């Protein structure tokens, strides 16, 4: 039988080295690790980076669903449990934004970006795999300066493509509930991981977003209400005619 595959996804057993010609600065401030979750037997595989995120030396612990859930922040644990249950019974990927607590008690904010593992021969969904992206500390000034260096050196034509990149950031912010800076770093990580220019990746993301399923009626209804009442939330000094 052929090995399972993941359509449209890039998976590495451990964190990839910087792609040729893209520079290595992104990994100095964005902590990324990979994982696999096989539905049969609920078997987990963690890369060394994911183990270290949780406070373990690589190879010293066998990840399980029970262990994984035990590390989730108490306020997020049930939601993650429900998402995992949904993945197991729907055959969909396990993706989330949540907090987890390492062995030293440190709280990490992370997003999990994943795709399905599909058997190439039968087409059956065997599991889900992807990446843990640790967003903790993304507002550190030194790291912000490192990002600016990357922008200045590796993306000299960024401003010509600002619109597409900003739109892509907006999509990431809405989907993952992250800040503009965090959204940029995730996009930059995918650019480096796939060896595709950031502007090209952003433009393609915007094109493909239109092919995703429409938002639910409940979400659209809430947004309609927000759109029609947002002016009521703006303080008078920030209204029309005010100049800061």
CSV table of N, CA and C in Angstrom, one decimal, residues 75-211:
chain,number,residue,atom,x,y,z
A,75,UNK,N,-8.9,26.9,30.8
A,75,UNK,CA,-10.0,27.6,30.2
A,75,UNK,C,-10.2,27.2,28.7
A,76,UNK,N,-9.2,26.5,28.2
A,76,UNK,CA,-9.3,26.1,26.8
A,76,UNK,C,-9.4,24.6,26.6
A,77,UNK,N,-9.3,23.8,27.7
A,77,UNK,CA,-9.2,22.4,27.6
A,77,UNK,C,-10.4,21.7,27.0
A,78,UNK,N,-11.6,22.1,27.4
A,78,UNK,CA,-12.8,21.5,26.9
A,78,UNK,C,-13.0,21.8,25.4
A,79,UNK,N,-12.7,23.0,25.1
A,79,UNK,CA,-12.9,23.4,23.6
A,79,UNK,C,-12.0,22.6,22.8
A,80,UNK,N,-10.7,22.4,23.2
A,80,UNK,CA,-9.8,21.6,22.4
A,80,UNK,C,-10.2,20.1,22.4
A,81,UNK,N,-10.7,19.6,23.5
A,81,UNK,CA,-11.3,18.3,23.6
A,81,UNK,C,-12.4,18.1,22.6
A,82,UNK,N,-13.3,19.1,22.5
A,82,UNK,CA,-14.4,19.0,21.5
A,82,UNK,C,-13.9,19.0,20.1
A,83,UNK,N,-12.9,19.9,19.8
A,83,UNK,CA,-12.3,19.9,18.5
A,83,UNK,C,-11.7,18.6,18.1
A,84,UNK,N,-11.0,18.0,19.0
A,84,UNK,CA,-10.3,16.7,18.7
A,84,UNK,C,-11.4,15.6,18.5
A,85,UNK,N,-12.4,15.7,19.3
A,85,UNK,CA,-13.5,14.7,19.1
A,85,UNK,C,-14.1,14.9,17.7
A,86,UNK,N,-14.3,16.1,17.3
A,86,UNK,CA,-14.9,16.4,16.0
A,86,UNK,C,-14.0,15.9,14.9
A,87,UNK,N,-12.7,16.1,15.0
A,87,UNK,CA,-11.7,15.6,14.0
A,87,UNK,C,-11.8,14.1,13.9
A,88,UNK,N,-11.9,13.4,15.0
A,88,UNK,CA,-11.9,11.9,15.0
A,88,UNK,C,-13.1,11.4,14.3
A,89,UNK,N,-14.3,12.1,14.5
A,89,UNK,CA,-15.5,11.5,14.0
A,89,UNK,C,-16.0,12.1,12.6
A,90,UNK,N,-15.3,13.2,12.2
A,90,UNK,CA,-15.6,13.8,10.9
A,90,UNK,C,-14.6,13.6,9.9
A,91,UNK,N,-13.4,13.2,10.3
A,91,UNK,CA,-12.3,13.0,9.3
A,91,UNK,C,-11.7,14.3,8.9
A,92,UNK,N,-12.0,15.4,9.6
A,92,UNK,CA,-11.4,16.7,9.3
A,92,UNK,C,-10.1,16.9,10.1
A,93,UNK,N,-9.4,17.9,9.7
A,93,UNK,CA,-8.1,18.2,10.4
A,93,UNK,C,-8.3,18.8,11.7
A,94,UNK,N,-7.3,18.6,12.6
A,94,UNK,CA,-7.3,19.2,13.9
A,94,UNK,C,-6.6,20.6,13.9
A,95,UNK,N,-7.4,21.6,13.9
A,95,UNK,CA,-6.8,23.0,13.8
A,95,UNK,C,-7.4,23.8,15.0
A,96,UNK,N,-6.6,24.7,15.5
A,96,UNK,CA,-7.1,25.4,16.7
A,96,UNK,C,-6.2,26.6,17.0
A,97,UNK,N,-6.7,27.5,17.8
A,97,UNK,CA,-5.9,28.4,18.5
A,97,UNK,C,-6.2,28.3,20.0
A,98,UNK,N,-5.2,28.1,20.8
A,98,UNK,CA,-5.5,27.9,22.2
A,98,UNK,C,-4.2,28.1,23.0
A,99,UNK,N,-4.3,28.0,24.3
A,99,UNK,CA,-3.1,28.1,25.2
A,99,UNK,C,-2.8,26.8,25.8
A,100,UNK,N,-1.5,26.5,26.0
A,100,UNK,CA,-1.1,25.3,26.7
A,100,UNK,C,-0.1,25.7,27.8
A,101,UNK,N,0.1,24.8,28.8
A,101,UNK,CA,1.0,25.1,29.9
A,101,UNK,C,2.1,24.1,29.9
A,102,UNK,N,3.4,24.6,29.9
A,102,UNK,CA,4.5,23.6,29.9
A,102,UNK,C,4.8,23.1,31.3
A,103,UNK,N,5.8,22.2,31.3
A,103,UNK,CA,6.1,21.5,32.6
A,103,UNK,C,6.5,22.5,33.7
A,104,UNK,N,7.0,23.7,33.3
A,104,UNK,CA,7.4,24.7,34.3
A,104,UNK,C,6.3,25.6,34.7
A,105,UNK,N,5.2,25.4,34.1
A,105,UNK,CA,4.0,26.3,34.5
A,105,UNK,C,3.9,27.5,33.5
A,106,UNK,N,4.8,27.6,32.5
A,106,UNK,CA,4.7,28.7,31.6
A,106,UNK,C,3.5,28.5,30.6
A,107,UNK,N,2.8,29.6,30.4
A,107,UNK,CA,1.6,29.6,29.5
A,107,UNK,C,2.1,30.0,28.1
A,108,UNK,N,1.7,29.2,27.1
A,108,UNK,CA,2.0,29.5,25.7
A,108,UNK,C,0.8,29.7,25.0
A,109,UNK,N,0.8,30.7,24.1
A,109,UNK,CA,-0.3,30.9,23.2
A,109,UNK,C,0.1,30.4,21.8
A,110,UNK,N,-0.7,29.5,21.2
A,110,UNK,CA,-0.3,28.8,20.0
A,110,UNK,C,-1.5,28.7,19.0
A,111,UNK,N,-1.2,28.5,17.8
A,111,UNK,CA,-2.2,28.1,16.8
A,111,UNK,C,-1.7,26.8,16.2
A,112,UNK,N,-2.6,26.0,15.9
A,112,UNK,CA,-2.3,24.7,15.3
A,112,UNK,C,-2.9,24.7,13.8
A,113,UNK,N,-2.0,24.6,12.9
A,113,UNK,CA,-2.4,24.6,11.5
A,113,UNK,C,-2.2,23.2,10.9
A,114,UNK,N,-3.2,22.6,10.4
A,114,UNK,CA,-3.1,21.2,10.0
A,114,UNK,C,-3.9,20.9,8.8
A,115,UNK,N,-3.6,19.7,8.2
A,115,UNK,CA,-4.3,19.2,7.1
A,115,UNK,C,-4.5,17.7,7.3
A,116,UNK,N,-5.4,17.1,6.5
A,116,UNK,CA,-5.7,15.7,6.6
A,116,UNK,C,-4.5,14.8,6.1
A,117,UNK,N,-4.4,13.6,6.7
A,117,UNK,CA,-3.5,12.6,6.1
A,117,UNK,C,-4.4,11.6,5.4
A,118,UNK,N,-4.3,11.6,4.1
A,118,UNK,CA,-5.1,10.8,3.2
A,118,UNK,C,-4.4,9.6,2.6
A,119,UNK,N,-4.9,8.4,2.7
A,119,UNK,CA,-4.3,7.2,2.1
A,119,UNK,C,-4.3,7.4,0.6
A,120,UNK,N,-3.2,7.3,0.0
A,120,UNK,CA,-3.1,7.5,-1.5
A,120,UNK,C,-3.8,6.5,-2.3
A,121,UNK,N,-4.0,5.3,-1.7
A,121,UNK,CA,-4.6,4.2,-2.5
A,121,UNK,C,-6.1,4.2,-2.3
A,122,UNK,N,-6.6,4.2,-1.0
A,122,UNK,CA,-8.0,4.1,-0.7
A,122,UNK,C,-8.7,5.4,-0.7
A,123,UNK,N,-8.0,6.5,-0.5
A,123,UNK,CA,-8.6,7.8,-0.3
A,123,UNK,C,-9.2,8.0,1.1
A,124,UNK,N,-9.0,7.1,2.0
A,124,UNK,CA,-9.5,7.2,3.4
A,124,UNK,C,-8.6,8.2,4.2
A,125,UNK,N,-9.3,8.9,5.0
A,125,UNK,CA,-8.6,9.9,5.9
A,125,UNK,C,-8.0,9.1,7.1
A,126,UNK,N,-6.7,9.1,7.2
A,126,UNK,CA,-6.0,8.3,8.3
A,126,UNK,C,-5.7,9.1,9.5
A,127,UNK,N,-5.7,10.4,9.4
A,127,UNK,CA,-5.3,11.3,10.5
A,127,UNK,C,-5.2,12.7,10.1
A,128,UNK,N,-4.5,13.4,10.9
A,128,UNK,CA,-4.2,14.9,10.6
A,128,UNK,C,-2.8,15.2,11.0
A,129,UNK,N,-2.2,16.1,10.3
A,129,UNK,CA,-0.8,16.5,10.6
A,129,UNK,C,-0.6,17.9,10.3
A,130,UNK,N,0.4,18.5,10.9
A,130,UNK,CA,0.6,19.9,10.6
A,130,UNK,C,1.6,20.5,11.6
A,131,UNK,N,1.3,21.7,12.0
A,131,UNK,CA,2.3,22.5,12.8
A,131,UNK,C,1.7,23.2,14.0
A,132,UNK,N,2.5,23.1,15.1
A,132,UNK,CA,2.2,24.0,16.3
A,132,UNK,C,3.0,25.3,16.0
A,133,UNK,N,2.4,26.4,16.1
A,133,UNK,CA,3.1,27.7,16.0
A,133,UNK,C,2.9,28.4,17.3
A,134,UNK,N,4.0,28.5,18.0
A,134,UNK,CA,4.0,29.1,19.4
A,134,UNK,C,4.1,30.7,19.2
A,135,UNK,N,3.1,31.4,19.6
A,135,UNK,CA,3.0,32.8,19.4
A,135,UNK,C,3.5,33.6,20.6
A,136,UNK,N,4.0,32.9,21.6
A,136,UNK,CA,4.4,33.5,22.9
A,136,UNK,C,5.6,34.4,22.7
A,137,UNK,N,5.5,35.6,23.2
A,137,UNK,CA,6.6,36.5,23.1
A,137,UNK,C,6.7,37.2,21.8
A,138,UNK,N,5.7,37.2,21.0
A,138,UNK,CA,5.9,37.8,19.6
A,138,UNK,C,5.9,39.4,19.7
A,139,UNK,N,5.7,40.0,20.8
A,139,UNK,CA,5.8,41.4,20.9
A,139,UNK,C,7.2,41.9,21.5
A,140,UNK,N,8.1,41.0,21.6
A,140,UNK,CA,9.4,41.3,22.1
A,140,UNK,C,10.1,42.3,21.1
A,141,UNK,N,10.6,43.4,21.7
A,141,UNK,CA,11.2,44.4,20.8
A,141,UNK,C,12.3,43.9,19.9
A,142,UNK,N,13.2,43.1,20.5
A,142,UNK,CA,14.3,42.6,19.7
A,142,UNK,C,13.8,41.8,18.5
A,143,UNK,N,12.8,41.0,18.8
A,143,UNK,CA,12.2,40.2,17.7
A,143,UNK,C,11.6,41.1,16.7
A,144,UNK,N,10.9,42.1,17.1
A,144,UNK,CA,10.3,43.1,16.2
A,144,UNK,C,11.4,43.7,15.3
A,145,UNK,N,12.5,44.0,15.9
A,145,UNK,CA,13.6,44.6,15.1
A,145,UNK,C,14.1,43.6,14.1
A,146,UNK,N,14.2,42.3,14.5
A,146,UNK,CA,14.6,41.2,13.7
A,146,UNK,C,13.7,41.1,12.5
A,147,UNK,N,12.4,41.2,12.7
A,147,UNK,CA,11.5,41.1,11.6
A,147,UNK,C,11.7,42.3,10.7
A,148,UNK,N,11.9,43.5,11.2
A,148,UNK,CA,12.1,44.6,10.3
A,148,UNK,C,13.4,44.5,9.5
A,149,UNK,N,14.4,43.8,10.0
A,149,UNK,CA,15.6,43.6,9.2
A,149,UNK,C,15.3,42.6,8.1
A,150,UNK,N,14.5,41.6,8.3
A,150,UNK,CA,14.1,40.7,7.3
A,150,UNK,C,13.3,41.5,6.2
A,151,UNK,N,12.4,42.4,6.6
A,151,UNK,CA,11.7,43.2,5.6
A,151,UNK,C,12.6,44.0,4.8
A,152,UNK,N,13.5,44.7,5.4
A,152,UNK,CA,14.4,45.6,4.7
A,152,UNK,C,15.3,44.9,3.8
A,153,UNK,N,15.8,43.7,4.2
A,153,UNK,CA,16.8,43.0,3.4
A,153,UNK,C,16.2,42.0,2.4
A,154,UNK,N,15.2,41.2,2.8
A,154,UNK,CA,14.7,40.2,2.0
A,154,UNK,C,13.5,40.5,1.2
A,155,UNK,N,12.8,41.6,1.5
A,155,UNK,CA,11.6,42.0,0.8
A,155,UNK,C,11.7,43.5,0.4
A,156,UNK,N,12.6,43.8,-0.5
A,156,UNK,CA,12.8,45.2,-0.9
A,156,UNK,C,11.6,45.8,-1.6
A,157,UNK,N,10.8,44.9,-2.2
A,157,UNK,CA,9.7,45.4,-3.0
A,157,UNK,C,8.4,45.2,-2.3
A,158,UNK,N,8.4,45.1,-1.0
A,158,UNK,CA,7.2,44.8,-0.2
A,158,UNK,C,6.1,45.8,-0.4
A,159,UNK,N,6.5,47.1,-0.5
A,159,UNK,CA,5.5,48.1,-0.6
A,159,UNK,C,4.7,48.1,-1.9
A,160,UNK,N,5.3,47.5,-2.9
A,160,UNK,CA,4.6,47.4,-4.2
A,160,UNK,C,3.5,46.3,-4.1
A,161,UNK,N,3.7,45.4,-3.1
A,161,UNK,CA,2.7,44.3,-2.9
A,161,UNK,C,2.0,44.4,-1.6
A,162,UNK,N,2.0,45.6,-1.0
A,162,UNK,CA,1.5,45.8,0.3
A,162,UNK,C,0.0,45.4,0.4
A,163,UNK,N,-0.8,45.7,-0.6
A,163,UNK,CA,-2.2,45.5,-0.6
A,163,UNK,C,-2.5,44.0,-0.4
A,164,UNK,N,-1.8,43.2,-1.2
A,164,UNK,CA,-2.1,41.7,-1.1
A,164,UNK,C,-1.6,41.2,0.2
A,165,UNK,N,-0.5,41.6,0.7
A,165,UNK,CA,0.0,41.1,2.0
A,165,UNK,C,-0.9,41.5,3.1
A,166,UNK,N,-1.4,42.8,3.1
A,166,UNK,CA,-2.2,43.3,4.2
A,166,UNK,C,-3.6,42.5,4.1
A,167,UNK,N,-4.1,42.2,2.9
A,167,UNK,CA,-5.3,41.5,2.8
A,167,UNK,C,-5.1,40.1,3.4
A,168,UNK,N,-4.0,39.4,3.1
A,168,UNK,CA,-3.7,38.1,3.6
A,168,UNK,C,-3.6,38.1,5.1
A,169,UNK,N,-3.0,39.2,5.6
A,169,UNK,CA,-2.9,39.3,7.1
A,169,UNK,C,-4.3,39.4,7.7
A,170,UNK,N,-5.1,40.2,7.0
A,170,UNK,CA,-6.5,40.4,7.5
A,170,UNK,C,-7.2,39.1,7.6
A,171,UNK,N,-7.0,38.2,6.6
A,171,UNK,CA,-7.7,36.9,6.6
A,171,UNK,C,-7.2,36.1,7.7
A,172,UNK,N,-5.9,36.1,7.9
A,172,UNK,CA,-5.3,35.3,9.0
A,172,UNK,C,-5.8,35.8,10.4
A,173,UNK,N,-5.9,37.1,10.5
A,173,UNK,CA,-6.3,37.7,11.8
A,173,UNK,C,-7.7,37.3,12.1
A,174,UNK,N,-8.6,37.3,11.1
A,174,UNK,CA,-10.0,36.9,11.3
A,174,UNK,C,-10.1,35.4,11.6
A,175,UNK,N,-9.4,34.6,10.9
A,175,UNK,CA,-9.6,33.1,11.0
A,175,UNK,C,-9.0,32.6,12.4
A,176,UNK,N,-7.7,33.1,12.7
A,176,UNK,CA,-7.0,32.6,13.8
A,176,UNK,C,-7.1,33.5,15.0
A,177,UNK,N,-7.7,34.7,14.9
A,177,UNK,CA,-7.8,35.6,16.0
A,177,UNK,C,-6.4,36.0,16.5
A,178,UNK,N,-5.5,36.4,15.6
A,178,UNK,CA,-4.2,36.8,16.0
A,178,UNK,C,-4.0,38.2,15.7
A,179,UNK,N,-2.9,38.8,16.2
A,179,UNK,CA,-2.6,40.2,15.9
A,179,UNK,C,-2.0,40.4,14.5
A,180,UNK,N,-1.9,41.6,14.0
A,180,UNK,CA,-1.3,41.8,12.7
A,180,UNK,C,0.2,41.3,12.7
A,181,UNK,N,0.9,41.5,13.7
A,181,UNK,CA,2.3,41.0,13.8
A,181,UNK,C,2.4,39.5,13.7
A,182,UNK,N,1.5,38.9,14.5
A,182,UNK,CA,1.5,37.4,14.5
A,182,UNK,C,1.1,36.9,13.2
A,183,UNK,N,0.1,37.5,12.5
A,183,UNK,CA,-0.3,37.0,11.2
A,183,UNK,C,0.8,37.1,10.2
A,184,UNK,N,1.5,38.2,10.3
A,184,UNK,CA,2.6,38.4,9.3
A,184,UNK,C,3.7,37.3,9.5
A,185,UNK,N,4.0,37.0,10.8
A,185,UNK,CA,5.0,36.0,11.0
A,185,UNK,C,4.6,34.6,10.6
A,186,UNK,N,3.3,34.3,10.7
A,186,UNK,CA,2.9,33.0,10.2
A,186,UNK,C,3.0,33.0,8.7
A,187,UNK,N,2.6,34.0,8.0
A,187,UNK,CA,2.7,34.1,6.5
A,187,UNK,C,4.2,34.0,6.1
A,188,UNK,N,5.0,34.7,6.9
A,188,UNK,CA,6.5,34.7,6.5
A,188,UNK,C,7.1,33.3,6.7
A,189,UNK,N,6.6,32.6,7.8
A,189,UNK,CA,7.0,31.2,8.0
A,189,UNK,C,6.7,30.3,6.9
A,190,UNK,N,5.4,30.4,6.4
A,190,UNK,CA,5.0,29.6,5.3
A,190,UNK,C,5.8,29.9,4.0
A,191,UNK,N,6.1,31.2,3.8
A,191,UNK,CA,6.9,31.6,2.7
A,191,UNK,C,8.3,30.9,2.7
A,192,UNK,N,8.9,30.9,3.9
A,192,UNK,CA,10.2,30.4,4.1
A,192,UNK,C,10.1,28.8,4.0
A,193,UNK,N,9.1,28.2,4.5
A,193,UNK,CA,9.0,26.8,4.5
A,193,UNK,C,8.8,26.2,3.1
A,194,UNK,N,8.1,27.0,2.3
A,194,UNK,CA,7.8,26.5,0.9
A,194,UNK,C,8.7,27.1,-0.1
A,195,UNK,N,9.6,28.0,0.3
A,195,UNK,CA,10.5,28.7,-0.7
A,195,UNK,C,9.7,29.4,-1.8
A,196,UNK,N,8.6,30.1,-1.4
A,196,UNK,CA,7.8,30.9,-2.3
A,196,UNK,C,7.8,32.3,-1.7
A,197,UNK,N,8.0,33.3,-2.6
A,197,UNK,CA,8.0,34.7,-2.1
A,197,UNK,C,6.7,35.0,-1.4
A,198,UNK,N,6.9,35.9,-0.4
A,198,UNK,CA,5.8,36.3,0.5
A,198,UNK,C,4.7,36.9,-0.3
A,199,UNK,N,5.0,37.8,-1.2
A,199,UNK,CA,4.0,38.5,-2.0
A,199,UNK,C,3.2,37.5,-2.9
A,200,UNK,N,3.9,36.5,-3.4
A,200,UNK,CA,3.2,35.5,-4.3
A,200,UNK,C,2.3,34.6,-3.5
A,201,UNK,N,2.8,34.2,-2.3
A,201,UNK,CA,2.0,33.4,-1.4
A,201,UNK,C,0.7,34.2,-0.9
A,202,UNK,N,0.9,35.4,-0.6
A,202,UNK,CA,-0.2,36.3,-0.2
A,202,UNK,C,-1.3,36.4,-1.3
A,203,UNK,N,-0.8,36.7,-2.5
A,203,UNK,CA,-1.8,36.8,-3.6
A,203,UNK,C,-2.6,35.6,-3.9
A,204,UNK,N,-1.9,34.4,-3.8
A,204,UNK,CA,-2.6,33.2,-4.0
A,204,UNK,C,-3.5,32.8,-2.9
A,205,UNK,N,-3.2,33.2,-1.7
A,205,UNK,CA,-4.1,33.0,-0.6
A,205,UNK,C,-5.4,33.7,-0.8
A,206,UNK,N,-5.2,35.0,-1.2
A,206,UNK,CA,-6.4,35.8,-1.4
A,206,UNK,C,-7.3,35.2,-2.5
A,207,UNK,N,-6.7,34.7,-3.6
A,207,UNK,CA,-7.4,34.1,-4.6
A,207,UNK,C,-8.2,32.9,-4.1
A,208,UNK,N,-7.5,32.1,-3.3
A,208,UNK,CA,-8.2,30.8,-2.9
A,208,UNK,C,-9.2,31.0,-1.8
A,209,UNK,N,-9.1,32.1,-1.0
A,209,UNK,CA,-10.1,32.3,0.0
A,209,UNK,C,-11.5,32.3,-0.5
A,210,UNK,N,-11.7,32.8,-1.7
A,210,UNK,CA,-13.0,32.9,-2.3
A,210,UNK,C,-13.6,31.5,-2.6
A,211,UNK,N,-12.8,30.5,-2.6
A,211,UNK,CA,-13.3,29.1,-2.9
A,211,UNK,C,-13.7,28.4,-1.6
